[in-house]
mmCIF file of C-alpha atoms in Angstrom:
data_model
loop_
_atom_site.group_PDB
_atom_site.id
_atom_site.type_symbol
_atom_site.label_atom_id
_atom_site.label_comp_id
_atom_site.label_asym_id
_atom_site.label_seq_id
_atom_site.Cartn_x
_atom_site.Cartn_y
_atom_site.Cartn_z
ATOM 1 C CA LEU A 1 -63.131 74.728 -95.851
ATOM 2 C CA LEU A 2 -66.302 74.683 -97.567
ATOM 3 C CA SER A 3 -69.513 75.725 -94.805
ATOM 4 C CA PRO A 4 -72.799 74.288 -95.548
ATOM 5 C CA ASP A 5 -74.252 77.204 -97.357
ATOM 6 C CA GLU A 6 -71.146 77.074 -99.704
ATOM 7 C CA LEU A 7 -72.182 72.643 -100.780
ATOM 8 C CA ALA A 8 -75.398 74.240 -101.950
ATOM 9 C CA THR A 9 -73.130 76.136 -104.765
ATOM 10 C CA ALA A 10 -72.067 72.146 -105.930
ATOM 11 C CA PRO A 11 -74.782 69.670 -105.564
ATOM 12 C CA GLY A 12 -72.788 66.715 -105.947
ATOM 13 C CA LEU A 13 -70.276 67.584 -103.000
ATOM 14 C CA GLN A 14 -73.557 68.812 -101.595
ATOM 15 C CA TYR A 15 -75.166 65.384 -102.010
ATOM 16 C CA ALA A 16 -71.271 63.569 -100.984
ATOM 17 C CA ALA A 17 -70.694 65.568 -98.193
ATOM 18 C CA GLU A 18 -72.195 63.320 -95.130
ATOM 19 C CA ARG A 19 -69.488 60.631 -96.065
ATOM 20 C CA ALA A 20 -67.016 63.047 -96.685
ATOM 21 C CA ASP A 21 -67.258 65.669 -93.622
ATOM 22 C CA ALA A 22 -64.473 62.612 -91.489
ATOM 23 C CA ASN A 23 -64.985 65.296 -88.147
ATOM 24 C CA GLY A 24 -68.441 65.371 -88.657
ATOM 25 C CA ASP A 25 -68.727 69.334 -88.334
ATOM 26 C CA GLU A 26 -70.956 70.199 -90.761
ATOM 27 C CA ASN A 27 -67.943 71.291 -93.009
ATOM 28 C CA LEU A 28 -65.518 70.377 -95.426
ATOM 29 C CA ASP A 29 -61.771 71.008 -95.766
ATOM 30 C CA GLU A 30 -59.403 69.988 -97.676
ATOM 31 C CA ALA A 31 -57.445 67.617 -95.794
ATOM 32 C CA GLU A 32 -61.159 66.116 -96.068
ATOM 33 C CA LEU A 33 -61.609 66.369 -99.825
ATOM 34 C CA THR A 34 -58.251 65.461 -100.690
ATOM 35 C CA ALA A 35 -59.694 61.882 -98.527
ATOM 36 C CA MET A 36 -62.121 61.045 -101.205
ATOM 37 C CA ILE A 37 -60.854 61.924 -103.861
ATOM 38 C CA SER A 38 -58.125 59.602 -103.140
ATOM 39 C CA ALA A 39 -60.408 56.705 -102.332
ATOM 40 C CA TRP A 40 -61.393 56.973 -105.636
ATOM 41 C CA ASN A 41 -58.230 56.765 -107.547
ATOM 42 C CA GLU A 42 -56.679 53.927 -104.450
ATOM 43 C CA LYS A 43 -59.406 51.778 -106.206
ATOM 44 C CA SER A 44 -58.714 52.223 -109.598
ATOM 45 C CA ILE A 45 -61.604 50.793 -110.993
ATOM 46 C CA GLY A 46 -61.476 52.694 -114.550
ATOM 47 C CA LEU A 47 -66.058 52.762 -115.113
ATOM 48 C CA LEU A 48 -68.239 51.521 -113.073
ATOM 49 C CA THR A 49 -71.446 50.306 -114.353
ATOM 50 C CA LEU A 50 -74.609 53.022 -113.217
ATOM 51 C CA ARG A 51 -78.538 52.845 -113.746
ATOM 52 C CA CYS A 52 -80.525 55.135 -112.674
ATOM 53 C CA LEU A 53 -84.626 55.177 -112.506
ATOM 54 C CA VAL A 54 -86.369 59.414 -113.664
ATOM 55 C CA THR A 55 -89.317 59.110 -111.870
ATOM 56 C CA LEU A 56 -91.829 62.230 -112.330
ATOM 57 C CA ASN A 57 -94.745 62.313 -109.413
ATOM 58 C CA ARG A 58 -95.250 59.310 -108.849
ATOM 59 C CA ARG A 59 -94.801 57.619 -112.764
ATOM 60 C CA PRO A 60 -92.022 56.432 -114.758
ATOM 61 C CA LEU A 61 -90.777 58.563 -116.958
ATOM 62 C CA PRO A 62 -89.790 58.583 -120.643
ATOM 63 C CA ASP A 63 -87.876 59.710 -123.314
ATOM 64 C CA ALA A 64 -86.357 61.853 -121.297
ATOM 65 C CA THR A 65 -81.885 62.650 -121.067
ATOM 66 C CA VAL A 66 -80.466 62.305 -117.726
ATOM 67 C CA ARG A 67 -76.953 64.048 -117.519
ATOM 68 C CA LEU A 68 -74.900 63.698 -114.654
ATOM 69 C CA GLU A 69 -72.115 66.530 -115.195
ATOM 70 C CA PRO A 70 -68.988 66.416 -113.047
ATOM 71 C CA GLU A 71 -68.758 69.717 -110.685
ATOM 72 C CA ALA A 72 -66.475 71.826 -111.979
ATOM 73 C CA PHE A 73 -63.489 71.334 -109.309
ATOM 74 C CA LEU A 74 -63.072 68.419 -110.834
ATOM 75 C CA ASP A 75 -61.376 70.410 -114.269
ATOM 76 C CA GLY A 76 -61.575 68.342 -116.861
ATOM 77 C CA GLN A 77 -59.730 64.969 -115.242
ATOM 78 C CA VAL A 78 -64.049 64.148 -115.289
ATOM 79 C CA GLU A 79 -65.662 62.694 -118.203
ATOM 80 C CA THR A 80 -69.373 63.587 -118.357
ATOM 81 C CA ALA A 81 -71.721 60.600 -118.237
ATOM 82 C CA ILE A 82 -75.163 60.504 -120.095
ATOM 83 C CA GLY A 83 -78.781 58.182 -120.514
ATOM 84 C CA ARG A 84 -81.777 58.363 -122.084
ATOM 85 C CA THR A 85 -83.996 56.199 -120.349
ATOM 86 C CA ASP A 86 -87.307 53.811 -121.928
ATOM 87 C CA GLU A 87 -90.427 53.491 -121.150
ATOM 88 C CA PHE A 88 -90.392 52.782 -117.256
ATOM 89 C CA GLY A 89 -87.876 55.663 -116.480
ATOM 90 C CA TYR A 90 -84.905 53.246 -116.612
ATOM 91 C CA ALA A 91 -81.391 54.600 -117.987
ATOM 92 C CA PHE A 92 -77.540 53.615 -118.401
ATOM 93 C CA LEU A 93 -75.591 56.494 -118.324
ATOM 94 C CA THR A 94 -72.762 55.633 -119.865
ATOM 95 C CA VAL A 95 -69.655 58.347 -120.940
ATOM 96 C CA PRO A 96 -69.182 58.625 -125.212
ATOM 97 C CA LYS A 97 -67.020 55.813 -126.319
ATOM 98 C CA GLU A 98 -65.350 58.451 -127.627
ATOM 99 C CA ASN A 99 -64.982 60.248 -123.890
ATOM 100 C CA ARG A 100 -63.836 57.217 -122.505
ATOM 101 C CA PRO A 101 -60.610 57.297 -120.694
ATOM 102 C CA ILE A 102 -59.500 54.402 -122.148
ATOM 103 C CA PRO A 103 -61.239 54.555 -125.765
ATOM 104 C CA ASP A 104 -62.069 50.218 -125.248
ATOM 105 C CA ALA A 105 -63.427 49.930 -122.082
ATOM 106 C CA PRO A 106 -66.859 49.367 -121.619
ATOM 107 C CA PRO A 107 -69.368 52.011 -120.934
ATOM 108 C CA GLY A 108 -70.302 53.905 -117.516
ATOM 109 C CA CYS A 109 -69.708 56.459 -115.577
ATOM 110 C CA GLN A 110 -66.765 57.714 -113.313
ATOM 111 C CA LEU A 111 -65.448 57.808 -110.206
ATOM 112 C CA GLY A 112 -66.481 61.390 -109.491
ATOM 113 C CA LEU A 113 -69.269 64.252 -108.168
ATOM 114 C CA TYR A 114 -71.622 65.364 -110.281
ATOM 115 C CA ARG A 115 -75.147 67.592 -111.308
ATOM 116 C CA VAL A 116 -77.543 65.819 -111.874
ATOM 117 C CA VAL A 117 -80.212 67.521 -115.014
ATOM 118 C CA ILE A 118 -81.986 66.223 -116.316
ATOM 119 C CA SER A 119 -84.298 67.154 -118.931
ATOM 120 C CA LYS A 120 -87.877 66.469 -121.087
ATOM 121 C CA LEU A 121 -88.030 67.991 -124.531
ATOM 122 C CA VAL A 122 -91.111 67.902 -126.437
ATOM 123 C CA ASP A 123 -91.847 70.283 -129.695
ATOM 124 C CA ASP A 124 -88.852 71.837 -128.018
ATOM 125 C CA ARG A 125 -90.306 72.783 -125.241
ATOM 126 C CA GLU A 126 -88.648 71.650 -121.563
ATOM 127 C CA LYS A 127 -90.919 69.905 -119.831
ATOM 128 C CA ILE A 128 -88.959 69.250 -116.098
ATOM 129 C CA PRO A 129 -89.199 71.394 -113.954
ATOM 130 C CA ALA A 130 -85.406 73.949 -113.776
ATOM 131 C CA ARG A 131 -84.930 72.877 -110.565
ATOM 132 C CA TYR A 132 -84.235 69.230 -111.952
ATOM 133 C CA ASN A 133 -81.665 71.069 -115.419
ATOM 134 C CA VAL A 134 -80.792 74.723 -116.122
ATOM 135 C CA GLU A 135 -80.590 75.232 -112.017
ATOM 136 C CA THR A 136 -80.792 71.754 -111.075
ATOM 137 C CA GLU A 137 -80.851 70.937 -107.298
ATOM 138 C CA LEU A 138 -79.664 67.035 -107.982
ATOM 139 C CA GLY A 139 -76.039 66.133 -107.437
ATOM 140 C CA GLN A 140 -75.221 62.132 -106.961
ATOM 141 C CA GLU A 141 -71.241 60.937 -105.660
ATOM 142 C CA VAL A 142 -70.664 58.051 -107.681
ATOM 143 C CA ALA A 143 -68.003 55.414 -105.505
ATOM 144 C CA PHE A 144 -67.433 52.323 -105.270
ATOM 145 C CA ASP A 145 -69.270 51.990 -102.392
ATOM 146 C CA ASP A 146 -72.651 54.109 -102.882
ATOM 147 C CA PRO A 147 -75.136 50.999 -102.426
ATOM 148 C CA GLY A 148 -77.518 54.118 -103.740
ATOM 149 C CA VAL A 149 -74.380 53.536 -107.215
ATOM 150 C CA MET A 150 -74.179 49.857 -106.620
ATOM 151 C CA ASN A 151 -78.381 49.445 -106.290
ATOM 152 C CA GLY A 152 -79.023 52.492 -109.145
ATOM 153 C CA ILE A 153 -80.160 55.375 -108.788
ATOM 154 C CA THR A 154 -83.618 56.487 -108.203
ATOM 155 C CA TYR A 155 -83.730 60.713 -108.734
ATOM 156 C CA ARG A 156 -88.097 61.275 -108.506
ATOM 157 C CA LEU A 157 -89.064 64.851 -109.783
ATOM 158 C CA LYS A 158 -92.495 66.141 -108.957
ATOM 159 C CA LYS A 159 -94.198 69.399 -110.854
#
């Protein structure tokens, strides 16, 4: 059983907690986690196209790296997806070709729970607050039935 305090250590799981908490007790139990992961597997979706917009202080953030790092409990079953923002702050997140479950699969992101890491280095110095990278508070569920994923995700960062 995971309490809200325990969920805070896994931003991806915390992001999905409300949708996964079937009995509404504000805790996640093994059955609820299993049901969430089973739903991903039942759809047999390999990779989803995932677009995000990153802003910093309400302005598009160009030339930033966005990484979706699988939560540790997914134990190597889900690969990291990476993207780089364009001049308008948009990025397409994808598993690098060499790490895709099927080598010839089209670009995309696997279903799963992720820690979101956003970084922008200028002259080898990080320009984004640590709460968005080394100490990230951001989490993301990539699921076929999450409207945010299907319509594009926005990460609004503040200095």
